[in-house]
C-alpha positions as a printed NumPy array, in Angstrom:
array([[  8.624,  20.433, -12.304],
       [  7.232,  19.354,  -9.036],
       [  5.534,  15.607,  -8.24 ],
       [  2.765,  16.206,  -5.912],
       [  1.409,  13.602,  -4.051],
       [ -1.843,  14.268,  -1.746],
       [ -1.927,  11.353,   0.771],
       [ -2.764,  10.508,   4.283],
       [  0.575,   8.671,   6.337],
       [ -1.59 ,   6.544,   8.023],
       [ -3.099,   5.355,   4.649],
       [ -1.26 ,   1.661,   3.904],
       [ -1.743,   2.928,   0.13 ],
       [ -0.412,   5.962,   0.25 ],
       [  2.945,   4.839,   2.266],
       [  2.971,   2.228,  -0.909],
       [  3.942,   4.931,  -2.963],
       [  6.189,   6.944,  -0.334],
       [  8.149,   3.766,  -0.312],
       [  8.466,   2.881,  -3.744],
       [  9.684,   6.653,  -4.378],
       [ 12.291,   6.379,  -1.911],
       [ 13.316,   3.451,  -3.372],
       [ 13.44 ,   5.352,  -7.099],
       [ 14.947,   7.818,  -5.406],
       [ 11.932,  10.243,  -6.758],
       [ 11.281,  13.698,  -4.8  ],
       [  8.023,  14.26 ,  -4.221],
       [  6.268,  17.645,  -2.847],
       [  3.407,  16.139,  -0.246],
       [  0.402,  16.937,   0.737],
       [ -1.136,  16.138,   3.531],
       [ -4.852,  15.244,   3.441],
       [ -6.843,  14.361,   6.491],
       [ -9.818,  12.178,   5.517],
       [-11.04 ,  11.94 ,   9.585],
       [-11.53 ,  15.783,   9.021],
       [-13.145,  15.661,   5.433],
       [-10.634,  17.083,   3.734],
       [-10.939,  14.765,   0.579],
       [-14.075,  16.088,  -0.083],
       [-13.759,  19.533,  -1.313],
       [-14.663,  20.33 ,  -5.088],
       [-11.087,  21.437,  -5.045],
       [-10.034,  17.9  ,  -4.569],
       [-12.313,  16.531,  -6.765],
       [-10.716,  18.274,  -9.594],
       [ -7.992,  16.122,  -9.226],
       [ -9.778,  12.845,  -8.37 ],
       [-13.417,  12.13 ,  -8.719],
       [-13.201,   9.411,  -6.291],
       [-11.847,  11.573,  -3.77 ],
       [ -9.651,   9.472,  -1.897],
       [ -5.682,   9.324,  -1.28 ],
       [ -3.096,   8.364,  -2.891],
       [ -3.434,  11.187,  -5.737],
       [ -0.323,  12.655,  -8.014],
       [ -0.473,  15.572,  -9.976],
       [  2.732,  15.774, -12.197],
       [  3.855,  18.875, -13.2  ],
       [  5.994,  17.384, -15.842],
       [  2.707,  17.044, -18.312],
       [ -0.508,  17.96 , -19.735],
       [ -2.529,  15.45 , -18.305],
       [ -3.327,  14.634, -22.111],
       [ -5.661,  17.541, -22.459],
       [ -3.012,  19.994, -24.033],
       [ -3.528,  22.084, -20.527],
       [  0.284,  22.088, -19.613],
       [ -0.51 ,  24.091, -16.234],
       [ -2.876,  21.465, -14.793],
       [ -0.108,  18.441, -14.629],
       [ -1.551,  14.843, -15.353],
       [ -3.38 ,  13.433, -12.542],
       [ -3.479,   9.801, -11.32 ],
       [ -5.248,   7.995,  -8.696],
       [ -4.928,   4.336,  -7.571],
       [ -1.561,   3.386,  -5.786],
       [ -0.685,   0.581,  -7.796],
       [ -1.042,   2.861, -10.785],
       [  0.756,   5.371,  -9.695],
       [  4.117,   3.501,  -8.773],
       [  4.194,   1.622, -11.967],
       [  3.474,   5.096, -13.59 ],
       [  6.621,   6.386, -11.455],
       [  8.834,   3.827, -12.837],
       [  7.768,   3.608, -16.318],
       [  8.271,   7.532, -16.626],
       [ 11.125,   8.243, -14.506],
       [ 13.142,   4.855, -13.742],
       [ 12.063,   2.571, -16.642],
       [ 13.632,  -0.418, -16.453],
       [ 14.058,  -0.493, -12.53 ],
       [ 14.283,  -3.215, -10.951],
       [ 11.295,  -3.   ,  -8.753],
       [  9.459,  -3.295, -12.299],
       [ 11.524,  -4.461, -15.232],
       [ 10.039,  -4.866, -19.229],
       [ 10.703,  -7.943, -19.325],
       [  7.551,  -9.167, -20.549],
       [  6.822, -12.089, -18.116],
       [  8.545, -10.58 , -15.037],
       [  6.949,  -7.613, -15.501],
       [  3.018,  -9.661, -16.114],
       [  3.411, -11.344, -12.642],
       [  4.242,  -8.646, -11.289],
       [  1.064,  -6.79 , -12.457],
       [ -0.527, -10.151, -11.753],
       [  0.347,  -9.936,  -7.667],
       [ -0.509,  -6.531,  -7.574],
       [ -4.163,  -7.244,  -8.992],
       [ -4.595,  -9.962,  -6.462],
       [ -3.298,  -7.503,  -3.932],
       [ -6.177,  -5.578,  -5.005],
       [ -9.207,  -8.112,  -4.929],
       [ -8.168, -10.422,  -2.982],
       [ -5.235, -10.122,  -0.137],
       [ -6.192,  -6.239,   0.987],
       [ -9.839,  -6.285,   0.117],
       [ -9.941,  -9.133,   2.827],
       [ -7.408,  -6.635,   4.791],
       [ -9.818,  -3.743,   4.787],
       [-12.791,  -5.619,   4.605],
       [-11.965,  -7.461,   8.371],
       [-10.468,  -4.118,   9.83 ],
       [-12.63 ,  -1.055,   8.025],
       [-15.527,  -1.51 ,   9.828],
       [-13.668,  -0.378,  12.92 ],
       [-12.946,   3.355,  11.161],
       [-16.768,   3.953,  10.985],
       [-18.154,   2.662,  14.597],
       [-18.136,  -0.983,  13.473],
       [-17.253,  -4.058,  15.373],
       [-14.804,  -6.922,  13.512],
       [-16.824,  -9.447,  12.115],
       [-16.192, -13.412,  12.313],
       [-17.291, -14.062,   8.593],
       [-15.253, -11.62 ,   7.551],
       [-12.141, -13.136,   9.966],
       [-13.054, -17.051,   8.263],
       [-12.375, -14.345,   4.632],
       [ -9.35 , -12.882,   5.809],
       [ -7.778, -15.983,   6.94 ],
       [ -8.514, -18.072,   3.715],
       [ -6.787, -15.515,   1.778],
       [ -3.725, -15.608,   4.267],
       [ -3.941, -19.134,   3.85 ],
       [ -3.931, -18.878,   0.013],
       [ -1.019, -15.976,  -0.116],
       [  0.813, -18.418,   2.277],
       [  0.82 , -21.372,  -0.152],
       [  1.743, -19.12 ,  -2.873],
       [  4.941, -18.101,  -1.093],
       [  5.727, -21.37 ,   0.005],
       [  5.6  , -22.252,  -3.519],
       [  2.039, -24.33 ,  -3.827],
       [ -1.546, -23.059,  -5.589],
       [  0.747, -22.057,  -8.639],
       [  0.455, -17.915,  -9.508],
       [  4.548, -17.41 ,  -9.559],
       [  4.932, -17.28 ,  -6.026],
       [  8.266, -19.143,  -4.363],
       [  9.897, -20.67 ,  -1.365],
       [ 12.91 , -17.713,  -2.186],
       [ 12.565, -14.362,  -0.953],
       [  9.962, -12.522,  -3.105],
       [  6.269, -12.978,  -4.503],
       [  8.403, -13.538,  -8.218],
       [ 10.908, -15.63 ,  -6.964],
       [  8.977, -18.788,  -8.092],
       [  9.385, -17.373, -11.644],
       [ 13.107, -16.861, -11.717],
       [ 12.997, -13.202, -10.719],
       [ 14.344, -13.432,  -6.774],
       [ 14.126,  -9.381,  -6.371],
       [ 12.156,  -7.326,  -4.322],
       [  9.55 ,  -5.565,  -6.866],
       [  6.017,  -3.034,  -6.531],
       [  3.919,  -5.741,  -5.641],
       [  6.052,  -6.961,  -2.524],
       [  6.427,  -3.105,  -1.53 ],
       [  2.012,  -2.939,  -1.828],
       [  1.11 ,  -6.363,  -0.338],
       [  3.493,  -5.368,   2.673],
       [  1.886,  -2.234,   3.202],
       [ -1.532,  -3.255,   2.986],
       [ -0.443,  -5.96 ,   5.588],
       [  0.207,  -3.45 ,   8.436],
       [ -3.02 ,  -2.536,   8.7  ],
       [ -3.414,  -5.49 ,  10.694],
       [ -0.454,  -3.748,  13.255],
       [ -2.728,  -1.763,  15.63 ],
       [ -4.962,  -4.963,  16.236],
       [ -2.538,  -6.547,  16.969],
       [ -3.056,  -9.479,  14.621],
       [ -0.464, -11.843,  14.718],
       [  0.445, -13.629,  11.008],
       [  2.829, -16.289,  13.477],
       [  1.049, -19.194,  12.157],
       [  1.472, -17.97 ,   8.666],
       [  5.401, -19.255,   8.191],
       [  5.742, -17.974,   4.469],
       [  4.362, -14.9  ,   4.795],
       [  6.28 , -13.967,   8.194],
       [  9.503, -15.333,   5.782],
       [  8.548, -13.045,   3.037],
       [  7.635, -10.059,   5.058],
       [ 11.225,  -9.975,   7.217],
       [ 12.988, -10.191,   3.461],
       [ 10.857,  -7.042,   2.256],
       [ 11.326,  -5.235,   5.302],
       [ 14.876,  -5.86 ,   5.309],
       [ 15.6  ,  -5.129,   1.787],
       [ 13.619,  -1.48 ,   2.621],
       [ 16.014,  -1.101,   5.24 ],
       [ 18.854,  -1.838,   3.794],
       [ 22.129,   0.474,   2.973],
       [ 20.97 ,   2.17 ,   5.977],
       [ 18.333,   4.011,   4.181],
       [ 15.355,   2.609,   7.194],
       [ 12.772,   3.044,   4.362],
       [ 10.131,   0.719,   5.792],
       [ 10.699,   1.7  ,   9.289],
       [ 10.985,   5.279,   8.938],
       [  7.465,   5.53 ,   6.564],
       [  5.679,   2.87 ,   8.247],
       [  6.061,   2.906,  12.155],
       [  4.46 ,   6.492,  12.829],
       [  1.573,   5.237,  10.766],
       [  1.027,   1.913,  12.301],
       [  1.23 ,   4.018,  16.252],
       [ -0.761,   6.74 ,  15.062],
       [ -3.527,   4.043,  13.817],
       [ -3.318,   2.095,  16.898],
       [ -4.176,   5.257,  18.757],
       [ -7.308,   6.367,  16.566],
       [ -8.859,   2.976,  16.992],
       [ -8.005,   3.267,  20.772],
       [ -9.978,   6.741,  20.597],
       [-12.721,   5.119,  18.242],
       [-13.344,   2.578,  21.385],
       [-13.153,   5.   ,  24.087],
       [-15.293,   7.087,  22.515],
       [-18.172,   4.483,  21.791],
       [-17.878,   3.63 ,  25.022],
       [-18.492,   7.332,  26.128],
       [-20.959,   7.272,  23.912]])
């Protein structure tokens, strides 16, 4: 039974979950959904999430807990969805084991992915998407939170992070794992500004070993899922400006 997955490339949340089924080694049947032309916001849509926003997955393989086999289960919210992926299809992957502590830091970094690290992501950049300008307050936000998910890597601020490769290296578990593959999506959103993380050491360290590990045994996972996004972003936000200008 087909895994359907309605997403938009260019969403860092969406490629979160292209990634981490690549990794699984999970087919998926895709579906593209274009939020610049309102496409998330048909009653069709809706159906399947209420929010209306991408990622969504519809799984054939069940009944979505109503007993209504034909209408698959439906789940919204990336990080929900690639634990879902795992715990269904590869349970016991590495990318999210049972043990019971590996597996609670993981959920841990993946719930400060979500308030903190790219709230401050897509608070600083969003306002660009909808004829905004970048803020400075919202910069000062951004960079405390670098600063913060910096320390953590490097080992400091406790919260399991490490001076080894990965964001559970700190607590014994040196292995790439959901939450890396999230946090390092949400991070290219900060690509087509061209915002540098240089002066962020632990976090440049960090990012080269997730990217690498995604590329390895020649399988160019991060590369090939995340480099038209990140060029195809860049050029919206150059149209954005152009246009306000015309404007």
């Amino acid at each position: 039974m087909p895994i359907n997955l309605y997403y938009m490339l260019e969403s860092p949340p969406c490629r979160t979950v292209l990634m981490v089924a690549k990794q699984l080694d999970i087919q998926l049947t895709l579906h593209s959904i274009d939020l610049t032309k309102d496409e998330h916001l048909t009653q069709e849509f809706a159906q399947m999430n209420p929010c209306r926003l991408v990622p969504t997955l519809v799984d054939k393989d069940g009944d979505g807990g109503d007993g209504n086999g034909g209408n698959g289960f439906k789940l919204w919210e990336s990080r929900a969805i690639v634990t879902y992926l795992v715990n269904k299809y590869r349970p016991n992957h590495p990318l999210y084991p049972v043990a019971v502590q590996t597996r609670a830091t993981i959920d841990q970094f993946l719930q400060f992915d979500l308030a903190t690290l790219y709230k401050s992501i897509t608070d600083y950049v969003g306002p660009i998407f909808f004829g905004g300008e970048l803020e400075e307050a919202k910069h000062i936000k951004l960079k405390e939170t670098l600063d913060l998910f910096d320390s953590i890597l490097g080992g400091g601020e406790g919260g399991g992070g490490g001076k080894h490769g990965f964001v559970c290296s700190g607590n014994g578990y040196d292995q790439l794992t959901v939450a890396d593959i999230s946090m390092a999506a949400g991070l290219t959103l900060l690509e087509p500004i061209d915002y540098s993380l240089d002066q962020w050491t632990n976090i440049m360290k960090w990012l080269a070993n997730v990217k690498q590990e995604l590329n390895s045994n020649d399988n160019n996972c991060y590369d090939e899922i995340n480099a038209k996004a990140i060029e195809n972003t860049r050029q919206y936000i150059s149209y954005l400006k152009t246009k306000k200008i015309n404007d």
